[in-house]
Coordinates of C-alpha atoms and ligand atoms in Angstrom, one line a residue:
X1 CA 28.9 -3.8 4.3
X2 CA 30.2 -3.6 0.8
X3 CA 27.4 -4.6 -1.6
X4 CA 23.6 -3.9 -1.0
X5 CA 20.9 -5.6 -2.9
X6 CA 17.6 -4.0 -3.5
X7 CA 14.3 -5.6 -4.7
X8 CA 10.6 -5.2 -4.9
X9 CA 8.3 -7.8 -3.7
X10 CA 4.4 -8.8 -3.1
X11 CA 2.2 -6.2 -4.4
X12 CA 3.4 -3.3 -6.3
X13 CA 2.6 0.3 -5.6
X14 CA 3.3 3.5 -7.0
X15 CA 6.8 5.1 -5.6
X16 CA 8.7 1.7 -5.5
X17 CA 10.8 3.2 -8.5
X18 CA 11.4 6.3 -6.8
X19 CA 12.6 4.1 -3.7
X20 CA 14.8 1.9 -6.0
X21 CA 16.3 5.0 -7.3
X22 CA 17.0 6.3 -4.0
X23 CA 18.4 3.1 -2.8
X24 CA 21.0 3.0 -5.8
X25 CA 22.0 6.9 -5.8
X26 CA 22.7 6.6 -2.1
X27 CA 25.0 3.6 -2.2
X28 CA 26.7 5.5 -5.3
X29 CA 27.0 8.5 -3.2
X30 CA 28.3 6.2 -0.2
X31 CA 30.4 4.4 -2.5
X32 CA 29.1 1.1 -1.6
X33 CA 28.4 -1.3 -4.4
X34 CA 24.4 -2.0 -5.2
X35 CA 23.0 -5.0 -7.1
X36 CA 19.2 -5.0 -8.4
X37 CA 17.7 -8.4 -7.5
X38 CA 14.9 -8.9 -10.4
X39 CA 11.3 -10.3 -9.6
X40 CA 11.6 -10.2 -5.5
X41 CA 12.6 -13.6 -3.6
X42 CA 12.0 -15.7 -7.0
X43 CA 14.8 -14.0 -8.7
X44 CA 17.1 -13.8 -5.4
X45 CA 16.6 -17.8 -5.5
X46 CA 17.6 -17.9 -9.3
X47 CA 20.2 -15.4 -9.0
X48 CA 18.6 -12.8 -11.4
X49 CA 21.2 -9.9 -10.3
X50 CA 22.4 -6.7 -12.0
X51 CA 25.0 -4.3 -10.8
X52 CA 23.5 -0.9 -10.6
X53 CA 25.1 2.5 -10.6
X54 CA 23.8 6.0 -10.3
X55 CA 22.8 6.2 -14.3
X56 CA 21.1 2.7 -14.0
X57 CA 18.1 4.6 -12.5
X58 CA 17.5 7.5 -14.6
X59 CA 14.1 8.6 -15.9
X60 CA 12.2 6.2 -13.5
X61 CA 11.5 8.4 -10.5
X62 CA 8.1 9.1 -12.4
X63 CA 7.0 5.8 -13.2
X64 CA 4.5 3.9 -11.7
X65 CA 4.9 -0.3 -11.1
X66 CA 8.3 -1.4 -10.6
X67 CA 11.3 -1.6 -13.1
X68 CA 12.9 -4.6 -11.0
X69 CA 9.5 -6.5 -11.3
X70 CA 7.4 -8.2 -8.4
X71 CA 6.4 -11.5 -7.9
X72 CA 5.2 -13.6 -5.0
X73 CA 7.4 -16.9 -4.3
X74 CA 6.3 -20.0 -2.7
X75 CA 9.9 -21.6 -2.7
X76 CA 11.2 -18.9 -0.4
X77 CA 8.5 -19.8 2.3
X78 CA 10.6 -23.1 2.5
X79 CA 14.0 -23.3 4.2
X80 CA 15.4 -25.0 1.3
X81 CA 14.4 -22.2 -1.0
X82 CA 16.0 -19.4 1.3
X83 CA 19.0 -21.3 1.7
X84 CA 19.2 -21.3 -2.1
X85 CA 18.8 -17.6 -1.9
X86 CA 21.3 -17.0 0.4
X87 CA 23.9 -18.9 -1.4
X88 CA 23.2 -17.0 -4.6
X89 CA 23.6 -13.7 -2.5
X90 CA 27.0 -14.8 -1.1
X91 CA 28.0 -15.9 -4.6
X92 CA 27.5 -12.4 -5.8
X93 CA 29.1 -10.9 -2.7
X94 CA 25.9 -9.2 -1.7
X95 CA 26.1 -8.7 2.0
X96 CA 22.7 -6.8 3.0
X97 CA 19.5 -6.2 1.4
X98 CA 16.6 -3.4 1.2
X99 CA 13.3 -4.9 0.6
X100 CA 10.6 -2.5 -0.8
X101 CA 7.4 -4.6 0.1
X102 CA 4.4 -5.0 2.4
X103 CA 4.0 -7.3 5.5
X104 CA 4.6 -10.7 3.7
X105 CA 8.0 -9.5 2.0
X106 CA 8.9 -8.5 5.2
X107 CA 8.0 -11.6 7.2
X108 CA 10.1 -13.3 4.7
X109 CA 13.3 -10.8 5.4
X110 CA 12.4 -11.1 9.3
X111 CA 13.3 -15.0 8.8
X112 CA 15.9 -14.7 6.4
X113 CA 17.7 -12.4 8.8
X114 CA 17.2 -15.0 11.9
X115 CA 18.3 -18.0 9.9
X116 CA 21.3 -16.6 8.2
X117 CA 22.3 -13.5 10.2
X118 CA 21.7 -11.5 6.8
X119 CA 21.2 -7.6 7.6
X120 CA 17.6 -6.4 5.9
X121 CA 15.9 -3.3 6.1
X122 CA 12.5 -2.7 4.9
X123 CA 10.6 0.0 3.0
X124 CA 6.9 0.1 3.0
X125 CA 5.7 -0.2 -0.4
X126 CA 1.5 -0.9 -0.5
X127 CA -1.2 1.5 -1.5
X128 CA -3.1 0.0 1.5
X129 CA -1.2 1.8 4.2
X130 CA -1.5 -1.3 6.3
X131 CA 1.8 -1.3 7.8
X132 CA 2.3 -0.7 11.5
X133 CA 5.2 1.9 12.5
X134 CA 4.7 4.7 9.3
X135 CA 1.7 6.9 9.1
X136 CA 2.2 6.8 5.4
X137 CA 3.2 3.8 3.3
X138 CA 4.6 4.5 -0.4
X139 CA 1.7 4.4 -3.0
X140 CA -1.1 5.5 -0.7
X141 CA -0.7 9.1 -1.4
X142 CA -1.1 8.4 -5.1
X143 CA -3.8 6.0 -4.9
X144 CA -5.9 8.7 -3.1
X145 CA -5.4 11.1 -5.9
X146 CA -6.3 8.0 -8.2
X147 CA -9.3 7.1 -6.5
X148 CA -10.5 10.7 -5.7
X149 CA -10.2 11.4 -9.5
X150 CA -12.2 8.6 -10.3
X151 CA -14.9 9.5 -7.7
X152 CA -15.3 12.8 -9.2
X153 CA -15.8 11.4 -12.7
X154 CA -18.4 9.1 -11.1
X155 CA -19.8 12.0 -9.6
X156 CA -20.5 13.8 -12.7
X157 CA -22.6 11.0 -14.3
X158 CA -24.2 10.3 -11.1
X159 CA -25.7 13.7 -10.7
X160 CA -27.0 13.6 -14.4
X161 CA -29.0 10.8 -13.5
X162 CA -29.7 11.5 -10.0
X163 CA -28.3 7.8 -9.4
X164 CA -26.8 6.3 -6.3
X165 CA -23.4 4.9 -6.7
X166 CA -21.5 2.0 -4.5
X167 CA -17.7 2.4 -5.1
X168 CA -15.6 -0.1 -3.9
X169 CA -12.2 0.8 -3.3
X170 CA -9.2 -1.4 -2.2
X171 CA -7.4 -1.3 1.1
X172 CA -7.4 -4.9 2.2
X173 CA -8.4 -5.3 6.0
X174 CA -8.2 -1.6 6.7
X175 CA -10.4 1.6 5.8
X176 CA -7.3 4.1 5.2
X177 CA -8.2 4.4 1.3
X178 CA -11.8 4.4 1.9
X179 CA -12.0 7.2 4.5
X180 CA -9.5 9.5 3.4
X181 CA -10.7 9.4 -0.2
X182 CA -14.3 9.6 0.8
X183 CA -13.6 12.7 2.7
X184 CA -11.4 14.1 -0.2
X185 CA -14.2 13.2 -2.8
X186 CA -17.3 14.6 -0.5
X187 CA -18.6 11.0 -0.5
X188 CA -22.1 10.7 1.4
X189 CA -21.2 7.7 3.5
X190 CA -18.2 5.5 4.1
X191 CA -18.3 1.9 5.1
X192 CA -15.0 1.0 6.6
X193 CA -13.9 -2.3 8.4
X194 CA -13.0 -0.3 11.7
X195 CA -16.5 0.9 12.3
X196 CA -19.5 -0.9 11.3
X197 CA -22.3 1.1 11.8
X198 CA -24.8 -1.2 10.0
X199 CA -27.2 -1.3 7.5
X200 CA -30.0 0.4 9.2
X201 CA -28.0 3.7 9.4
X202 CA -27.1 3.3 5.8
X203 CA -30.6 3.5 4.9
X204 CA -31.7 6.0 7.4
X205 CA -28.6 8.3 6.0
X206 CA -29.6 7.6 2.3
X207 CA -33.3 8.4 3.3
X208 CA -32.3 11.8 4.4
X209 CA -29.8 12.3 2.1
X210 CA -32.7 12.1 -0.6
X211 CA -35.1 14.3 1.5
X212 CA -32.8 17.2 1.9
X213 CA -32.6 17.1 -2.0
X214 CA -29.2 15.9 -2.9
X215 CA -29.3 15.0 -6.7
X216 CA -26.9 11.9 -6.3
X217 CA -25.1 10.1 -3.8
X218 CA -21.8 8.3 -3.4
X219 CA -21.0 5.6 -1.0
X220 CA -17.5 4.6 -0.6
X221 CA -17.1 1.1 0.2
X222 CA -13.9 -0.6 1.6
X223 CA -13.1 -3.9 0.1
X224 CA -12.7 -5.2 3.7
X225 CA -15.9 -3.5 5.2
X226 CA -17.9 -5.6 7.5
X227 CA -21.5 -5.2 6.6
X228 CA -21.3 -8.8 5.3
X229 CA -22.3 -7.9 2.1
X230 CA -20.2 -6.9 -1.1
X231 CA -20.9 -3.6 -3.3
X232 CA -23.4 -5.6 -5.6
X233 CA -25.2 -7.3 -2.6
X234 CA -25.5 -3.7 -1.1
X235 CA -27.1 -2.6 -4.0
X236 CA -29.7 -5.3 -4.1
X237 CA -30.2 -4.7 -0.5
X238 CA -31.0 -0.8 -0.9
X239 CA -33.0 -1.1 -4.0
X240 CA -35.5 -3.7 -2.2
X241 CA -35.6 -1.5 1.1
X242 CA -35.5 2.0 -0.3
X243 CA -36.6 1.6 -4.0
X244 CA -36.5 5.7 -4.5
X245 CA -33.0 5.1 -6.0
X246 CA -31.6 4.0 -8.9
X247 CA -28.6 2.2 -7.6
X248 CA -25.2 1.6 -9.7
X249 CA -21.9 0.1 -8.8
X250 CA -18.4 0.6 -9.7
X251 CA -15.6 -1.3 -8.5
X252 CA -12.3 0.5 -9.3
X253 CA -9.9 -2.5 -8.9
X254 CA -6.2 -2.4 -10.1
X255 CA -6.1 1.0 -11.7
X256 CA -5.6 2.1 -7.9
X257 CA -2.3 0.3 -7.8
X258 CA -0.9 2.0 -11.3
X259 CA 0.0 5.7 -12.4
X260 CA 2.8 8.0 -11.9
X261 CA 3.8 8.6 -8.4
X262 CA 2.4 11.9 -6.4
X263 CA 5.1 14.3 -5.6
X264 CA 4.4 13.6 -1.9
X265 CA 5.3 9.5 -2.6
X266 CA 8.4 10.3 -4.7
X267 CA 9.7 12.8 -1.9
X268 CA 9.1 9.7 1.0
X269 CA 10.4 7.5 -1.0
X270 CA 13.9 9.3 -1.6
X271 CA 13.9 9.9 1.9
X272 CA 13.1 6.1 2.9
X273 CA 15.7 5.1 0.4
X274 CA 18.5 7.0 2.1
X275 CA 17.6 6.5 5.4
X276 CA 17.5 2.3 4.6
X277 CA 20.8 2.6 3.2
X278 CA 22.6 4.8 5.9
X279 CA 20.9 2.4 8.6
X280 CA 22.7 -0.7 7.0
X281 CA 25.8 0.9 6.9
X282 CA 25.5 2.0 10.6
X283 CA 25.1 -1.8 11.2
X284 CA 21.3 -1.6 11.7
X285 CA 19.2 -4.8 10.9
X286 CA 16.0 -6.2 11.1
X287 CA 14.2 -2.8 10.7
X288 CA 11.6 -1.0 8.6
X289 CA 11.9 2.7 7.7
X290 CA 8.8 4.7 8.4
X291 CA 7.4 8.2 8.9
X292 CA 5.7 9.8 11.9
X293 CA 5.0 13.7 12.4
X294 CA 7.2 13.8 9.1
X295 CA 10.4 12.4 10.6
X296 CA 11.8 9.2 9.5
X297 CA 11.6 6.5 12.2
X298 CA 12.6 2.7 12.2
X299 CA 10.6 0.0 13.7
X300 CA 11.5 -3.6 14.3
X301 CA 10.1 -5.6 11.4
X302 CA 8.5 -8.0 13.7
X303 CA 6.4 -5.1 15.3
X304 CA 5.8 -3.5 12.0
X305 CA 4.0 -6.8 10.4
X306 CA 1.9 -7.3 13.4
X307 CA -0.3 -4.2 13.6
X308 CA -1.9 -1.8 11.3
X309 CA -1.5 2.2 11.6
X310 CA -4.7 2.8 13.6
X311 CA -7.4 4.6 11.7
X312 CA -7.7 8.5 12.3
X313 CA -10.8 8.7 14.9
X314 CA -10.8 12.5 14.2
X315 CA -11.2 12.3 10.4
X316 CA -14.1 9.8 11.0
X317 CA -15.6 12.7 12.9
X318 CA -14.9 15.0 10.2
X319 CA -16.6 12.9 7.6
X320 CA -19.8 12.5 9.7
X321 CA -19.9 16.2 10.0
X322 CA -19.2 16.6 6.2
X323 CA -22.2 14.5 5.5
X324 CA -25.1 16.4 7.3
Ligands
ADP1 P1 3.3 -8.4 0.3 O1 4.7 -8.2 0.5 O2 2.7 -7.4 -0.5 O3 2.4 -8.6 1.6 P2 2.9 -11.2 0.0 O4 2.5 -11.9 1.3 O5 2.4 -12.0 -1.2 O6 2.8 -9.8 -0.6 O7 4.2 -11.8 0.0 C1 5.5 -11.4 -0.8 C2 6.2 -13.0 -0.8 O8 7.0 -12.7 0.4 C3 5.8 -14.1 -0.9 O9 5.5 -14.6 -2.3 C4 6.9 -14.9 -0.2 O10 7.9 -15.3 -1.2 C5 7.4 -13.9 0.8 N1 6.9 -14.6 2.2 C6 5.6 -14.0 2.6 N2 5.6 -14.5 3.8 C7 6.5 -15.4 4.1 C8 6.8 -16.2 5.0 N3 5.6 -16.4 6.2 N4 8.1 -16.8 5.1 C9 8.9 -16.5 4.1 N5 8.5 -16.0 2.8 C10 7.2 -15.3 3.1

């Protein structure tokens, strides 16, 4: 392998820049050419490439978002689109790529690998932490810090007014952000898709909390939770069944995807980038880099996209104890 392409694709996350930097610098260190591909698969199809050297990635380790831009690309879902992308890569002499993204981006890479026998390695970049084969995805830790910070601020105003807040956090189909940030911010209740305890239990718990003299309550709701009600419907439901509360809603939204990456995400991104490039040079392909027990591991992409890292049952137990 002589020239490695690197790009970010799908939803962005903090830490993607640190991963780009790591891939570029590792290539420079190992004396392999490196080319940036802008706007994910869209830029690949259009040949939007730029040669990178170690200096091209100065001063980006601390930046959120992705300097290479990200995109969603429907053309890449077609064989014609992928064939065009393959031609562009061949024309530019790129003979392997590192894709930084989520399960959609990995699915595209896996199909591309099968069709053109093209070496690909994935680095998981998403705040949702919803990819199998890694305990942490890039951006998850940063998002947790952002969410905890936001909840702290909401708690200040909630307790001044004796209010109950429903706070919706991201996470797609999994409750990793909700559970971890909920424990970290001391939420009274955490509603996650992995464990639907029902609305009766929520009402009971809120009643108890009020009786025990708590001045305010914070309920974290994962966007994928399974109560069958969104945060606004939950507010109405509680107001109707438990009129003792003045209820407010806050949907944190896209602020969770932004911001300067945490130290943990920067370090993880640096490690993953090295592993990705080294793996390609060792002739490995169709794998995703992940971290488990603080060691880097490789998982076949077809496995990574099929499942999720399981929710931490022990942490659910801890959260229950903490809310007594
Ligand atoms: P993420 O990587 O964050 O999960 P998406 O699901 O939007 O984001 O996927 C990003 C891009 O990956 C898509 O816009 C598309 O170009 C490509 N992609 C996703 N699924 C497939 C697929 N089944 N076949 C080919 N390309 C795909």
